[in-house]
PDB file of C-alpha atoms in Angstrom:
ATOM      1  CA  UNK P   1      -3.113  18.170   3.260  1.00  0.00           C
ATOM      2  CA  UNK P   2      -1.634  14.817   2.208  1.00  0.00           C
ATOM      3  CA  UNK P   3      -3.444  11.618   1.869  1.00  0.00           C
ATOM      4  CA  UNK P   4      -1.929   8.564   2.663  1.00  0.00           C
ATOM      5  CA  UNK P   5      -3.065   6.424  -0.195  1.00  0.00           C
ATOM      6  CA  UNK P   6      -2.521   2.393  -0.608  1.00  0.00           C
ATOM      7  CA  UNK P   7      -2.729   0.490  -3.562  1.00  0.00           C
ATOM      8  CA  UNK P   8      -2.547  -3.661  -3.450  1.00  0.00           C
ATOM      9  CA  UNK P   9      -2.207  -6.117  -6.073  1.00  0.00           C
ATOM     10  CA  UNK P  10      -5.618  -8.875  -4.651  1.00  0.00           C
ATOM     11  CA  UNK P  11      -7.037 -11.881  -5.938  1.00  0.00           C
ATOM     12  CA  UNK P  12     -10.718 -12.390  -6.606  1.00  0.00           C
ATOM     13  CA  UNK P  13     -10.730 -14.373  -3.005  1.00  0.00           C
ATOM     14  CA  UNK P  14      -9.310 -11.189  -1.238  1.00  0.00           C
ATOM     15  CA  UNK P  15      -5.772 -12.669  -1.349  1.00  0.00           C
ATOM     16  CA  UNK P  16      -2.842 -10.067  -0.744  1.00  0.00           C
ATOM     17  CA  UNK P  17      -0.573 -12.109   0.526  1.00  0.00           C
ATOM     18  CA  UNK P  18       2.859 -13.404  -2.438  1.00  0.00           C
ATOM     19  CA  UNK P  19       1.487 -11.689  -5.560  1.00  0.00           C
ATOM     20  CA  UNK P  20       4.578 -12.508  -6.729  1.00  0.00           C
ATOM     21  CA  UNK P  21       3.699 -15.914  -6.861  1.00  0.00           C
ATOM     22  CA  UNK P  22       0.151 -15.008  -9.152  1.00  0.00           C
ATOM     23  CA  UNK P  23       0.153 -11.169 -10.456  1.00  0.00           C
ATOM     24  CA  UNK P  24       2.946 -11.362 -13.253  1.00  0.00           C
ATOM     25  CA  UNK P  25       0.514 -12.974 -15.734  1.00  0.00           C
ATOM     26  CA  UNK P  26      -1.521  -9.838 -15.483  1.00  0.00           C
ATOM     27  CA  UNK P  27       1.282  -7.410 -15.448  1.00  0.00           C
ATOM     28  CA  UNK P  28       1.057  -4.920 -19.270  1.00  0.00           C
ATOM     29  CA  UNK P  29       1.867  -1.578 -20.462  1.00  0.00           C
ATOM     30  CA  UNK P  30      -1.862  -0.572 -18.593  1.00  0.00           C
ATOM     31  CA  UNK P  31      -1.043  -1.693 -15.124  1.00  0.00           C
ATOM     32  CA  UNK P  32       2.788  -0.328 -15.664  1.00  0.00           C
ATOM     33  CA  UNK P  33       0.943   3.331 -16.141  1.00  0.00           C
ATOM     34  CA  UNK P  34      -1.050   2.989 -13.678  1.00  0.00           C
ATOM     35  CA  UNK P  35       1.320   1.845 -11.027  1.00  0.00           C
ATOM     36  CA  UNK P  36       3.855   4.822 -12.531  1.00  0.00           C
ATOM     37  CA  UNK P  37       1.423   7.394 -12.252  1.00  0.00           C
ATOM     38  CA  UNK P  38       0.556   6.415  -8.289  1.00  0.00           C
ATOM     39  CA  UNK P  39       4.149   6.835  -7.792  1.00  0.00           C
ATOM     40  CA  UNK P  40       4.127  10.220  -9.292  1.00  0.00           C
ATOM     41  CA  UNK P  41       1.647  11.101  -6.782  1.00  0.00           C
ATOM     42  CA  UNK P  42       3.709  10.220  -3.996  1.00  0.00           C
ATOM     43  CA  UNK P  43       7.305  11.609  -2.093  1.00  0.00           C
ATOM     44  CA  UNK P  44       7.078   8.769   0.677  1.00  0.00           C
ATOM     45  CA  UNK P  45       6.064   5.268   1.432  1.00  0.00           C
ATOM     46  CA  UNK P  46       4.619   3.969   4.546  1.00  0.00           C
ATOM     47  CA  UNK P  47       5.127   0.463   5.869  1.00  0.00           C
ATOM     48  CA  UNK P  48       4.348  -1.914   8.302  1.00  0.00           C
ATOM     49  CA  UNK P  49       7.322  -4.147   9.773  1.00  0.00           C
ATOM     50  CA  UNK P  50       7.121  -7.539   8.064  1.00  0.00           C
ATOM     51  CA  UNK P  51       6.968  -5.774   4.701  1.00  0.00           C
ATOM     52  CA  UNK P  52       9.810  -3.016   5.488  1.00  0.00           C
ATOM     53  CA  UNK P  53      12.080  -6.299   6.720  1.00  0.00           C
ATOM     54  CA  UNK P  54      11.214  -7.888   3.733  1.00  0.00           C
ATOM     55  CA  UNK P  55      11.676  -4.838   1.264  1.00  0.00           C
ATOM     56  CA  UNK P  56      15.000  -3.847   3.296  1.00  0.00           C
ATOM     57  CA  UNK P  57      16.597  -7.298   2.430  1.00  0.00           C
ATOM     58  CA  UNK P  58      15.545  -6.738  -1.537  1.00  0.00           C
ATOM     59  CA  UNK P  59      15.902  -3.816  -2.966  1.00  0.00           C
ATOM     60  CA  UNK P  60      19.063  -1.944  -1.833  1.00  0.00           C
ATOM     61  CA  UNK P  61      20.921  -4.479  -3.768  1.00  0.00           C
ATOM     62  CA  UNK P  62      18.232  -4.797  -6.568  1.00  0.00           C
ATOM     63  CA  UNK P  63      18.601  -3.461 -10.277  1.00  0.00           C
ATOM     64  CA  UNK P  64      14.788  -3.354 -10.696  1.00  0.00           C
ATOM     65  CA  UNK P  65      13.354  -0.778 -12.666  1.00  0.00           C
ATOM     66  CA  UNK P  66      11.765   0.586  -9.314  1.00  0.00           C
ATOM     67  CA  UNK P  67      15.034   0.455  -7.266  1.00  0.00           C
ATOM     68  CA  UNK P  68      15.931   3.801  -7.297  1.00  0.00           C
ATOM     69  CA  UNK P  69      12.504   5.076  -6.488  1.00  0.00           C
ATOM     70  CA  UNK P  70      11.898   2.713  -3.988  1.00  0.00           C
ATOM     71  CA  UNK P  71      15.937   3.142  -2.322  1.00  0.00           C
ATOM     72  CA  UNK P  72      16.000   7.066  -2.628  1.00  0.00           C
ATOM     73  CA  UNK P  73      11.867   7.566  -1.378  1.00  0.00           C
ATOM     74  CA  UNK P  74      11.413   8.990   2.195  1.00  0.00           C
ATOM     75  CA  UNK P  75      10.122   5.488   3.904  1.00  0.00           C
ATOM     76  CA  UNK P  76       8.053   5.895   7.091  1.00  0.00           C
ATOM     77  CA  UNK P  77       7.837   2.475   9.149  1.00  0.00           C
ATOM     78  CA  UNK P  78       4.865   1.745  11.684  1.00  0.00           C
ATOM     79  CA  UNK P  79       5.577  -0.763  13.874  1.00  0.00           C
ATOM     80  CA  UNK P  80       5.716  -1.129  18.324  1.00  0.00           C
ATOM     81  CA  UNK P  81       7.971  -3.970  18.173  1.00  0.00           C
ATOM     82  CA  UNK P  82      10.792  -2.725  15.535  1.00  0.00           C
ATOM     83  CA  UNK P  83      14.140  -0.635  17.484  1.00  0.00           C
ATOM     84  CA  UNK P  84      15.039   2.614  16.107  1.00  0.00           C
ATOM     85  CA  UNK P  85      18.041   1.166  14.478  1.00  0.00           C
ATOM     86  CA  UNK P  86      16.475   1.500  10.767  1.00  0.00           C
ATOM     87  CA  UNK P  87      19.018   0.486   7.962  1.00  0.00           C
ATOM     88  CA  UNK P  88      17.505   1.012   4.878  1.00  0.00           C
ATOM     89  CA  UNK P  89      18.270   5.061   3.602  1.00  0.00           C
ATOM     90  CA  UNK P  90      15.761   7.463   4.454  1.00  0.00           C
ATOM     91  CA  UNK P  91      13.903   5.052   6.647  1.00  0.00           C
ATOM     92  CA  UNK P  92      11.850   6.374   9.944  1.00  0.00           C
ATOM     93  CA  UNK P  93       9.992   4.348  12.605  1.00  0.00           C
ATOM     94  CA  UNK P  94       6.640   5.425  13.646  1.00  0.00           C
ATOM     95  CA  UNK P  95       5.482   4.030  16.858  1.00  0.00           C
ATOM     96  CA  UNK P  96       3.716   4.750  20.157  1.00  0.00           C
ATOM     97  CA  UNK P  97       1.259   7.184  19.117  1.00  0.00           C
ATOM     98  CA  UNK P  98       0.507   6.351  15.931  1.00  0.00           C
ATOM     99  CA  UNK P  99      -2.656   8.278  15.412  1.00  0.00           C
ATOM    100  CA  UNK P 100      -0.685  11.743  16.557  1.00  0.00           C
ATOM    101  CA  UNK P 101       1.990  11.007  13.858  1.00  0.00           C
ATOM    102  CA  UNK P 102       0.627  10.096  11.218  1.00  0.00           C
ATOM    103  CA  UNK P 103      -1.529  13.027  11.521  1.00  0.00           C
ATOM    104  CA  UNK P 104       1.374  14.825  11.953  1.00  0.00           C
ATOM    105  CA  UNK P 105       2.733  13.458   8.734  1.00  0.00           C
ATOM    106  CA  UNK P 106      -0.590  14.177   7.005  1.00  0.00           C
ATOM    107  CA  UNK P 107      -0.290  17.392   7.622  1.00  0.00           C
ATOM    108  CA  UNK P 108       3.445  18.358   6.558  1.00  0.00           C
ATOM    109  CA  UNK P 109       3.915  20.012   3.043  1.00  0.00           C
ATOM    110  CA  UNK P 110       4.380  17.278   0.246  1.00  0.00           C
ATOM    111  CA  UNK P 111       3.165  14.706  -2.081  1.00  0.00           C
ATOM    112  CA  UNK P 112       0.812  12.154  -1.221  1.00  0.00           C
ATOM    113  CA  UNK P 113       2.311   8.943   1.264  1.00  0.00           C
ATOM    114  CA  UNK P 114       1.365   5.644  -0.683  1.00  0.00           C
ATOM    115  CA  UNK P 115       1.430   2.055   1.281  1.00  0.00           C
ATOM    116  CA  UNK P 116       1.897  -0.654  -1.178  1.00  0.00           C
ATOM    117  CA  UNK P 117       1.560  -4.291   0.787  1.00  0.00           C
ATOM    118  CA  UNK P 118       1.356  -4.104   4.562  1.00  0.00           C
ATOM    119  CA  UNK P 119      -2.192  -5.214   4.586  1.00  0.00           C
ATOM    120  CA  UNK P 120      -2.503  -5.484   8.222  1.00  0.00           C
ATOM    121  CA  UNK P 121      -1.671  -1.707   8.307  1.00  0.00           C
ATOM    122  CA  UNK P 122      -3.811  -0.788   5.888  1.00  0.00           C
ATOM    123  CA  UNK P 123      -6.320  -2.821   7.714  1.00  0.00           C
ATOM    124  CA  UNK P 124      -5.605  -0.691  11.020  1.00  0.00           C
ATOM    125  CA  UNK P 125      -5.103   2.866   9.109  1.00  0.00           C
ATOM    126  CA  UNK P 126      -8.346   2.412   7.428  1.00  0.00           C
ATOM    127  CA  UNK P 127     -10.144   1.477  10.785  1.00  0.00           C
ATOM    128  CA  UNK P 128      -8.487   4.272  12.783  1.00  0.00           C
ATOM    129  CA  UNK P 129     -10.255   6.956   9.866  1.00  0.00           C
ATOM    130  CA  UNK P 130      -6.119   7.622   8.482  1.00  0.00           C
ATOM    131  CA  UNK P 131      -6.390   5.974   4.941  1.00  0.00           C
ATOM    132  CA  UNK P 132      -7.742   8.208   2.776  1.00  0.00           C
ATOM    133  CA  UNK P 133      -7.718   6.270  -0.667  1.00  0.00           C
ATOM    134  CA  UNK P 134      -7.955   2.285  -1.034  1.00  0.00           C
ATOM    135  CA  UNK P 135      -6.840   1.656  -4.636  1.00  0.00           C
ATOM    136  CA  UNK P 136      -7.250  -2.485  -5.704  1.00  0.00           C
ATOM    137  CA  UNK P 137      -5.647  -4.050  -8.736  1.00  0.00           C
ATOM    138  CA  UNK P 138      -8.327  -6.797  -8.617  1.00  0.00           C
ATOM    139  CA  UNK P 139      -6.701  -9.665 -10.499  1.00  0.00           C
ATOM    140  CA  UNK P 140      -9.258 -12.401 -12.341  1.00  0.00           C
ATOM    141  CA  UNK P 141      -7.868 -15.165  -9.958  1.00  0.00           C
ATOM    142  CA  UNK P 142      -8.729 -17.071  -7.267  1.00  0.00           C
ATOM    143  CA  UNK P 143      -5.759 -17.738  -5.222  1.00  0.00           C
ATOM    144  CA  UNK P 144      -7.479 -20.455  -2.547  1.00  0.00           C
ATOM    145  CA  UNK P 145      -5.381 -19.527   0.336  1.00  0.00           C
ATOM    146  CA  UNK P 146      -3.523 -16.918   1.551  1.00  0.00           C
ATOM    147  CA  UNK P 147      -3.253 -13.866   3.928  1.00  0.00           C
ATOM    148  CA  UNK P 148      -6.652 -11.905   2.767  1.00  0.00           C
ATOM    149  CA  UNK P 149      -7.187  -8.644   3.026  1.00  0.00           C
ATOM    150  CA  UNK P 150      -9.924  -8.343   5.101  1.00  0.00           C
ATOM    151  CA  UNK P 151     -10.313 -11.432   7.008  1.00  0.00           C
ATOM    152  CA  UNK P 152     -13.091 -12.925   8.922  1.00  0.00           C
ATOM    153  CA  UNK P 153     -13.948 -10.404  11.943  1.00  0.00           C
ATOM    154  CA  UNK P 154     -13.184  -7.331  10.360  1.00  0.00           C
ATOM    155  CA  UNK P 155     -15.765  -4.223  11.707  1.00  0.00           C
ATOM    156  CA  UNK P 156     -17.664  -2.912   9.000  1.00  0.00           C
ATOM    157  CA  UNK P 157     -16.385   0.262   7.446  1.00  0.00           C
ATOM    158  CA  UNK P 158     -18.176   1.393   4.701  1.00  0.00           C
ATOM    159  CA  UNK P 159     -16.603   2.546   1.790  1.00  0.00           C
ATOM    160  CA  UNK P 160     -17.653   4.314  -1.659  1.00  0.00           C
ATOM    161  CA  UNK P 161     -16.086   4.071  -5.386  1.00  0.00           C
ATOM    162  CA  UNK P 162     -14.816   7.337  -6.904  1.00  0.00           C
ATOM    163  CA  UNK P 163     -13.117   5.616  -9.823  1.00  0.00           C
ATOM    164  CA  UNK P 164     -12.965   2.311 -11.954  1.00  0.00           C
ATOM    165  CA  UNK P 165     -10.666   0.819 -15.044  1.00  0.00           C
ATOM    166  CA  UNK P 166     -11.068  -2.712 -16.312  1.00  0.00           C
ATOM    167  CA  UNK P 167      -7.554  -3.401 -18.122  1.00  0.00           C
ATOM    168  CA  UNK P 168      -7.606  -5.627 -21.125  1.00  0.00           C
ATOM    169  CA  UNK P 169      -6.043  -9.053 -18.922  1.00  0.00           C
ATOM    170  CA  UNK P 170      -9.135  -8.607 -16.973  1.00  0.00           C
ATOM    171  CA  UNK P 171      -7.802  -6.472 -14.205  1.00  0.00           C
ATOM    172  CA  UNK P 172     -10.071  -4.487 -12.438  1.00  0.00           C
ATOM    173  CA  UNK P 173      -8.479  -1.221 -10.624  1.00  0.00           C
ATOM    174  CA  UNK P 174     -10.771   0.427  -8.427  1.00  0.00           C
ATOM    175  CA  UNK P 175     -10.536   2.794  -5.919  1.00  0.00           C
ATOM    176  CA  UNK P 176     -12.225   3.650  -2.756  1.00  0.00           C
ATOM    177  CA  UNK P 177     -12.612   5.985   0.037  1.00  0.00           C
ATOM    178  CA  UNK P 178     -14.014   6.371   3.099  1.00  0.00           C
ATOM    179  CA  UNK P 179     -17.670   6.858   2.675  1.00  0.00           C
ATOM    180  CA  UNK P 180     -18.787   8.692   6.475  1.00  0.00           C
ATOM    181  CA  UNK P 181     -22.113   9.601   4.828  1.00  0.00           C
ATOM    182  CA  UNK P 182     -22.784   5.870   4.970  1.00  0.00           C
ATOM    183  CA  UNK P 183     -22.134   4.767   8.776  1.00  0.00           C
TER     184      UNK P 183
END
């Protein structure tokens, strides 16, 4: 069965929100593996709408290094408020039901289905027992304000670590998973 499996870029405050505006310092050769290898796990992407709107607009017409993976992945979109008129290549909406598909999905032959921003859907996938991994680049910053994470009012949903790196810019990259043994 595939996992769907996100992986965010946070500051020490919880901030997910713009890493592009904090997270370069920290980028080296560690995080670049460790970012590349996540991708090798993965055949699709799943977003949420603000971040497929935003992604949409940037990298069909980027030269990036991660254009082509990013242009030519399967892309599955969750949103209720998004038409059906997707643009991007090899974009699909999820919506109504989203517990029945993306169990669905889960259970198709494949690689794993990563999520890379959309914190709110991570957030919701995570609360509704779907996310299977929660993998943190934990950057040694505090950002002071920002969309976080998990914000105030959050239900508890415990969680336990399966795996830990500290890189040598002080990046921590942990993962988690569910822990049900716990609740």
């Amino acid at each position: 069965m595939r996992k769907i499996i996100a992986a965010l870029f946070i500051s020490l405050d919880g901030v997910v929100e713009s890493p592009d505006k904090w997270h370069f310092p920290y980028f080296n050769d560690e995080m670049g593996a460790a970012i590349g290898s996540a991708m090798g796990e993965s055949d699709a992407l799943m977003m949420g709408r603000v971040n497929y709107q935003e992604w949409s607009a940037y990298w069909p017409s980027s030269e990036d290094e991660f254009a082509a993976f990013m242009n030519n992945t399967t892309k599955y979109v969750v949103s209720n408020t998004l038409d059906n008129t997707l643009t991007w290549n090899n974009s699909t909406l999820i919506t109504g039901d989203i517990v029945a598909e993306i169990t669905k999905l889960k259970q198709q032959p494949g690689k794993h289905i990563s999520i890379s921003g959309s914190g709110t859907l991570v957030q919701s996938l995570l609360q509704l027992n779907l996310l299977d991994e929660l993998r943190l680049l934990i950057h040694p910053i505090v950002v002071g304000s920002g969309k976080r994470l998990f914000p105030d009012g959050v239900p508890t949903k415990p969680l336990k670590l399966v795996d830990s790196q500290t890189f040598s810019t002080g990046v921590l990259y942990v993962t988690y998973q569910p822990d049900s043994q716990a609740a």
